XYZ file of C-alpha atoms in Angstrom:
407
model
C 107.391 131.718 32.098
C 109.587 131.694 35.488
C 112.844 129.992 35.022
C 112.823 126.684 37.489
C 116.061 126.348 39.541
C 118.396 123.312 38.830
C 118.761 121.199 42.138
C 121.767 119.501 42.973
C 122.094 116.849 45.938
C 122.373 118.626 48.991
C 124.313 121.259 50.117
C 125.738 122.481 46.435
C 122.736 125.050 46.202
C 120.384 125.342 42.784
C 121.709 126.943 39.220
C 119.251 128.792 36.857
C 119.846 130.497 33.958
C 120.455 133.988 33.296
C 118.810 135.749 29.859
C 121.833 137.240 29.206
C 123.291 133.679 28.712
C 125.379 133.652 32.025
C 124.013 131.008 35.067
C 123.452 132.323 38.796
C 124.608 129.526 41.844
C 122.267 129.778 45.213
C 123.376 128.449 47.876
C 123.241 128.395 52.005
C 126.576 128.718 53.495
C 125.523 128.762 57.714
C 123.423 131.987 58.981
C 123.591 135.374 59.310
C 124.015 137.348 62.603
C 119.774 138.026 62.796
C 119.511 134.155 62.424
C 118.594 133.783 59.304
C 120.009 131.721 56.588
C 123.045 132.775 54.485
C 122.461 132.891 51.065
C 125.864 133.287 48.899
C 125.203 134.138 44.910
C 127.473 133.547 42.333
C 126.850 134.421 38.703
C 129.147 133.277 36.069
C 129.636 132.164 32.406
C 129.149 128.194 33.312
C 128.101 126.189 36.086
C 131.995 125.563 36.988
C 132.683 128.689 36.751
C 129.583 129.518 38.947
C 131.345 127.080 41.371
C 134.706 128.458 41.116
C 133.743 131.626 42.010
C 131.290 130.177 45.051
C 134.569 128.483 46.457
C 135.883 131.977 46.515
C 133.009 133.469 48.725
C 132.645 130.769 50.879
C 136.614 131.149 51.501
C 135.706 134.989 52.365
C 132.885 134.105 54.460
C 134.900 131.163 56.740
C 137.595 133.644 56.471
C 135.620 136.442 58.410
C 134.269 134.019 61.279
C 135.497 134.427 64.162
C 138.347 133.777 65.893
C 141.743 134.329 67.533
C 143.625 136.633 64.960
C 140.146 138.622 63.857
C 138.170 139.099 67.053
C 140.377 141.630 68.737
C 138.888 144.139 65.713
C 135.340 142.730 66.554
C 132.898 145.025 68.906
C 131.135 143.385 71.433
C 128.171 144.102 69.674
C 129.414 141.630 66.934
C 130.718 139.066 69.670
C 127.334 138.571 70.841
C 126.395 138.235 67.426
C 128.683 135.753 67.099
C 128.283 133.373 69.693
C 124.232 133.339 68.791
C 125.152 132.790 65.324
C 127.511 129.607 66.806
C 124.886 128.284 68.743
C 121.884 128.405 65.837
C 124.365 126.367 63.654
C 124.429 123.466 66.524
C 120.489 121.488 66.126
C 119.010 121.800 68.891
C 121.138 123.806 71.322
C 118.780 126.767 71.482
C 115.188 126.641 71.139
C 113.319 129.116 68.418
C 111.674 131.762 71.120
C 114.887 131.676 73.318
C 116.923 132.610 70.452
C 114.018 135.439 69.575
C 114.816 136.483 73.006
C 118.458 136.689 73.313
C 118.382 138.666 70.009
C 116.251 141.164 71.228
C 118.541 141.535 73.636
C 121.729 142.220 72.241
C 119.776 144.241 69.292
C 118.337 146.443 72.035
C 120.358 146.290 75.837
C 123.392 146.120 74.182
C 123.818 147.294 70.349
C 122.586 151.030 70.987
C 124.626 151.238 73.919
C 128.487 153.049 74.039
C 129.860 149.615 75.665
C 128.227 147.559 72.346
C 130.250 149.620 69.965
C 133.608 149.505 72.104
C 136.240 146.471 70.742
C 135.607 142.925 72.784
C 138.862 142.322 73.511
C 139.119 145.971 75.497
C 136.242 146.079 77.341
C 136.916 146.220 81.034
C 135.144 144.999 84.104
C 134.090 148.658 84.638
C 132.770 149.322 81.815
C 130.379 146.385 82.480
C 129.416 147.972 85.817
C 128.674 151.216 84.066
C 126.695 149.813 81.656
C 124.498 147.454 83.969
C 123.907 150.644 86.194
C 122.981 152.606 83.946
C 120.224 149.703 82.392
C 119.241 150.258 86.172
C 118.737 153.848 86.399
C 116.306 153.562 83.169
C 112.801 153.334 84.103
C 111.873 151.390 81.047
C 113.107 148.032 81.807
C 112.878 145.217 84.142
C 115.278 143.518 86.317
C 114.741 140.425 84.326
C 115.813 142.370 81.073
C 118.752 143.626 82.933
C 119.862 140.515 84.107
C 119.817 138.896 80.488
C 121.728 141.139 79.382
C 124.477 140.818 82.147
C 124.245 136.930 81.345
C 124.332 137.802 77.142
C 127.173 139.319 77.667
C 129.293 136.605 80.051
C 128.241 133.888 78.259
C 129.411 135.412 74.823
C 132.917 136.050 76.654
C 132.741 132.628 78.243
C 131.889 130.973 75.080
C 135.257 133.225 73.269
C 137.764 131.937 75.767
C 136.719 128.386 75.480
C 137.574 128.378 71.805
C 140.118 130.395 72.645
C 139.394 133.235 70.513
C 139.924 135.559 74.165
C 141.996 135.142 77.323
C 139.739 137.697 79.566
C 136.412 138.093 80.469
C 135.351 141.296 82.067
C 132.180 140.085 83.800
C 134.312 137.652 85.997
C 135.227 139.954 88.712
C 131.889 142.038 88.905
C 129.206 139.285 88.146
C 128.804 137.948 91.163
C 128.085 141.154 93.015
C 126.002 142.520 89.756
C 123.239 138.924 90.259
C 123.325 140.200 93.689
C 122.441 143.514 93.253
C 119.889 142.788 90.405
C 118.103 140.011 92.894
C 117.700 142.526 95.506
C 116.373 145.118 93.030
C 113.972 142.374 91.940
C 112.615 141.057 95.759
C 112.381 144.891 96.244
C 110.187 145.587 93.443
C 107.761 142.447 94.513
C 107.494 143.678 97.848
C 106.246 147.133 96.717
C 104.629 146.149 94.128
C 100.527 144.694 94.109
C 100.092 141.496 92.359
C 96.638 142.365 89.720
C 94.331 140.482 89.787
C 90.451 140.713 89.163
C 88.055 141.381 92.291
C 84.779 138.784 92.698
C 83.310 142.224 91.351
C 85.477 142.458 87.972
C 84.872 138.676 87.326
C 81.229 138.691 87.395
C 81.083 141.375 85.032
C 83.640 139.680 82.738
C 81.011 136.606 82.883
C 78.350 138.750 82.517
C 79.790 140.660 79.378
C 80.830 137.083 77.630
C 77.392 135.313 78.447
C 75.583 138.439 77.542
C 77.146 139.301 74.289
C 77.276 135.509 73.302
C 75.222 134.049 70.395
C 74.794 138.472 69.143
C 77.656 138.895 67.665
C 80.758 137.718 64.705
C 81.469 133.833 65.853
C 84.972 134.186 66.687
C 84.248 136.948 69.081
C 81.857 134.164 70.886
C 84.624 131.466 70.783
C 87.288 134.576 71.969
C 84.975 135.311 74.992
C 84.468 131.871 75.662
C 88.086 131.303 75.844
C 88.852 134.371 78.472
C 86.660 132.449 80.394
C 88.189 129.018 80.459
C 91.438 130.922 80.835
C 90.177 132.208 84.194
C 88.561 129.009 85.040
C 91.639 126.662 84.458
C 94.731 129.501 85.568
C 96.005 127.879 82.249
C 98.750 130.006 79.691
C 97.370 131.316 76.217
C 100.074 129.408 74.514
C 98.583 125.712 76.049
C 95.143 126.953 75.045
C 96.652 127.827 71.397
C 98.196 124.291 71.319
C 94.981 122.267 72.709
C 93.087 120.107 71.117
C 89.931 118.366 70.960
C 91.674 114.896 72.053
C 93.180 116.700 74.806
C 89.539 116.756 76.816
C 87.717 114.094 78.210
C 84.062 114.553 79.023
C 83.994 111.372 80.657
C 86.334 111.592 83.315
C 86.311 115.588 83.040
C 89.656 116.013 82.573
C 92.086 117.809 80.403
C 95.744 117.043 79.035
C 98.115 119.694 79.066
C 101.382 118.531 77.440
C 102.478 121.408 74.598
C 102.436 125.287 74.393
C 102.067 127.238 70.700
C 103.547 130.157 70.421
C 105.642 131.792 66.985
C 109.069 132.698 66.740
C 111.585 133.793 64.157
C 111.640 131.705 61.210
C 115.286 130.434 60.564
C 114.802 128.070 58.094
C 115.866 127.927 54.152
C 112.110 129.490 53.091
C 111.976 132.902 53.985
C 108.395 133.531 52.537
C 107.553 134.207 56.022
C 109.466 136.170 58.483
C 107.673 134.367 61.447
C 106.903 130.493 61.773
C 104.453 128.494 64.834
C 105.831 126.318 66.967
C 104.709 123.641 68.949
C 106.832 122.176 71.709
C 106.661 121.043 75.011
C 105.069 123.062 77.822
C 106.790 125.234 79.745
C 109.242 124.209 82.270
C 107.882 120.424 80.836
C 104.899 120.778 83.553
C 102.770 118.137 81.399
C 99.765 117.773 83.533
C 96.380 116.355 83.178
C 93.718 118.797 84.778
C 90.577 117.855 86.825
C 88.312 121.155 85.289
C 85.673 122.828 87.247
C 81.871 123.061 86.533
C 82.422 126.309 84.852
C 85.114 125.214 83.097
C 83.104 122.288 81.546
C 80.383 124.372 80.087
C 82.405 126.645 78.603
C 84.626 124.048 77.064
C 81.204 122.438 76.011
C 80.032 125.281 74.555
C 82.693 125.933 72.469
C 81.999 122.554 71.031
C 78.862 122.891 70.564
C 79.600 126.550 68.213
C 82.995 125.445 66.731
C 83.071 124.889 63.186
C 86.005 122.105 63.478
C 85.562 119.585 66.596
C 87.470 116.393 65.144
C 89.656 114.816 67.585
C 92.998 116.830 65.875
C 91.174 120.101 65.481
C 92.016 122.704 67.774
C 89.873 123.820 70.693
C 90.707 127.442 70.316
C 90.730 129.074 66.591
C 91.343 131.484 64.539
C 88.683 133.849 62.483
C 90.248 131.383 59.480
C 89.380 128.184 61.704
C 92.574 127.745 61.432
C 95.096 127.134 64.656
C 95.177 130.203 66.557
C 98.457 132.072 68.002
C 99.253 133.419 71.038
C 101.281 136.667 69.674
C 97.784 138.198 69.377
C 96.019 137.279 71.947
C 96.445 139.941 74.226
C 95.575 142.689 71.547
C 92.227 140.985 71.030
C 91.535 140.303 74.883
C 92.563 143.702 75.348
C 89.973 145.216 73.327
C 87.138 142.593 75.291
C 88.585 144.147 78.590
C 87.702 148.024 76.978
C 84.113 146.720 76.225
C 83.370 144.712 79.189
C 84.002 148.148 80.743
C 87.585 147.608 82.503
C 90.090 150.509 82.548
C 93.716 149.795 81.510
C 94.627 148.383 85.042
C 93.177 145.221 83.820
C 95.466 144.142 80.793
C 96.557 140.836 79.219
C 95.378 137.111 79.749
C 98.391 136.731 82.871
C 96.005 138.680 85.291
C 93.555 135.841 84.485
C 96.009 133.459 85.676
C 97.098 135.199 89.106
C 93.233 135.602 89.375
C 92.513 131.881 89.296
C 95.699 130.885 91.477
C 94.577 133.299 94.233
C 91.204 132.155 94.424
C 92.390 129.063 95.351
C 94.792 130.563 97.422
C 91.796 132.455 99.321
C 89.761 128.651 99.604
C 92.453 127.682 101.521
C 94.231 125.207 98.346
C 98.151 124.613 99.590
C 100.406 126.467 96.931
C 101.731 122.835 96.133
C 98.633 121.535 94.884
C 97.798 124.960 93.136
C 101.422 125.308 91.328
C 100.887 121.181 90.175
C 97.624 122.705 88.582
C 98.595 125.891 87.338
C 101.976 124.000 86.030
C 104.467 126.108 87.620
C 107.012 125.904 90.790
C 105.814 126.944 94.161
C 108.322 129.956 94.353
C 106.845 131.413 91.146
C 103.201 131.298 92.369
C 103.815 132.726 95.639
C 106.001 135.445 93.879
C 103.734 136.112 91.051
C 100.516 134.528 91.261
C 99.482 134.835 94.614
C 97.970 138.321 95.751
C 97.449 138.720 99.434
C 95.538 141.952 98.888
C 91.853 142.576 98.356
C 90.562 145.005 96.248
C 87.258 147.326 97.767
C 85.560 149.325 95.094
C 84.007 152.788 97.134
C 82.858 155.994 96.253
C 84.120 155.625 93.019
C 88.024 154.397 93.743
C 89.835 151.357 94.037
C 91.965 150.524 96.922
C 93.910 147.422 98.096
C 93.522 146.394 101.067
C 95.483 143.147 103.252
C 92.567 141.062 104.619
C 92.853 138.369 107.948
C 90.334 135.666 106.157
């Protein structure tokens, strides 16, 4: 029979016992550098000795953090580290998916790198330069994963010299120039670049390919189809459709309320039974809106009602093949494999091109980007940047060009 852990009140961890007559302490002591919890074990002949030698690890541990007299030996690798570490210990002061994302970023624009491995306290404003450059020069990343980095890296050094752990901080002198740089990289790369989006062509015979295969094939690929439809009808993100539910719509006044997003991060808390956890929180840049939906829209959105298996008022519109609540992390793998039947070639990828495919087509009807970015839920700058494609795109003999129209 499994031996049960001994709780104690909070914060003095669980003691079991050991066959060989000893007793093992568990307890959290803050979190590791990846963001998970810290889990300090102590196995002794009693429970105070258990203790005794806890006090002992936790004295090592506190020891190690950082700060003025240890973090000259500390890479800047392990600074970064450090200031994430300092801000998942604070509630609240960094949300699950941001702190997914500034991981990522140290673990792969900075760790791998010569400059990540060089001591904090040494590293000079050049060697900053250098290293942004040289994220520049590769052809693998974007100006928006460059520019993280770059602000990973000053805020780690600005976070050190307020608790006084440094006195210098190497991105002072070149960050200012480096944003600059970076911003016209980035208004360079949108002027070159063609926004995708799906011709009147490509979104009949996405229609046609949903409607067609409905009602003849597994029910979740009906409700998935159904969904890449009310995507493109409603310009809405996958992670408000994950989070939806049946509450949200009213068939009276034909509206919808958009007020979360679902997506999954890192899980961080004490039960690590799952590396990754949902979350539910508010949507993005807290654009709650309530949605007047199209004809379209409204059959689809019936339809799925009409074929889902769970249409209380808390279910969720848009499940998984376990009628469960679906995620957005797999989304695009699924929709990706709908584009490949419905015939598209690997231009057309992702549920975003759905998105810049509804805002333009309001664009095109002559809708003011105001009124489309209040619908969308999104600021006027980022639909004109990133939503709104100017060209059309003319399927002939066989190719695919775009092509700036005057309507």
């Amino acid at each position: 029979m499994k031996e049960k852990h001994t709780r104690r009140k909070n914060g003095m961890g669980s003691i079991k016992p050991l066959p060989n007559g000893k007793c093992q302490l568990k307890q959290q002591h803050g979190y590791n550098r990846n963001g998970n919890p810290r889990i300090l074990t102590a196995t002794g002949t009693s429970e105070n000795d258990c203790r005794k030698i806890m006090r002992k690890k936790i004295y090592e541990v506190e020891n190690a953090a950082p700060n003025a007299g240890n973090i000259s030996k500390k890479s800047l690798t392990e600074l970064c580290y450090d200031h994430l570490e300092h801000h998942l210990s604070r509630k609240d002061m960094l949300k699950p998916k941001g702190a997914d994302r500034r991981e990522s970023t140290i673990r792969n624009q900075i760790e791998p790198y010569d400059i990540g491995k060089l001591p904090a306290s040494s590293v000079t404003s050049n060697d900053i330069e250098d290293h942004i450059e040289m994220l520049i020069s590769s052809t693998t990343l974007s100006i928006s994963s460059i520019r993280k980095a770059l602000d990973v890296i000053n805020s780690a050094y600005k976070w050190a010299i307020g608790r006084q752990y440094l006195t210098y901080n190497p991105c002072t002198d070149k960050v200012k120039d480096l944003k600059k740089r970076l911003n016209k990289l980035d208004e360079r790369n949108s002027s070159d670049g063609v926004i995708v989006v799906l011709s009147d062509s490509q979104c009949s015979t996405l229609e046609n390919y949903v409607w067609n295969a409905y009602g003849n094939q597994a029910l979740y690929n009906d409700i998935l189809g159904l969904s890449v439809l009310f995507l493109l009808y409603t310009g809405i993100r996958v992670g408000e459709l994950c989070a939806l539910r049946w509450s949200d719509y009213s068939p009276v006044t034909k509206t919808l309320d958009i007020t979360k997003t679902r997506n999954v991060s890192k899980n961080r808390s004490n039960d690590t039974s799952k590396s990754y956890t949902p979350q539910e929180n508010p949507v993005k840049n807290l654009h709650s809106r309530t949605i007047v939906l199209s004809d379209k829209a409204i059959n689809v959105l019936e339809t799925l009602r009409r074929i889902s298996p769970k249409t209380e008022k808390d279910d969720y519109i848009m499940i998984s093949r376990c009628f469960g609540p679906s995620n957005p992390s797999n989304y695009d793998y699924v929709l990706n494999k709908l584009y490949k039947k419905a015939g598209f070639t690997a231009e057309v990828s992702g549920a975003h091109v759905l998105r810049r495919t509804f805002a333009t087509k309001l664009y095109d009807e002559g809708l003011r980007v105001e009124k489309i970015a209040n619908y969308v839920g999104d600021t006027v700058p980022t639909v004109i940047k990133h939503y709104i494609s100017p060209t059309k795109r003319l399927f002939t003999d066989g190719s695919v060009k775009n092509a700036v129209s005057l309507d």
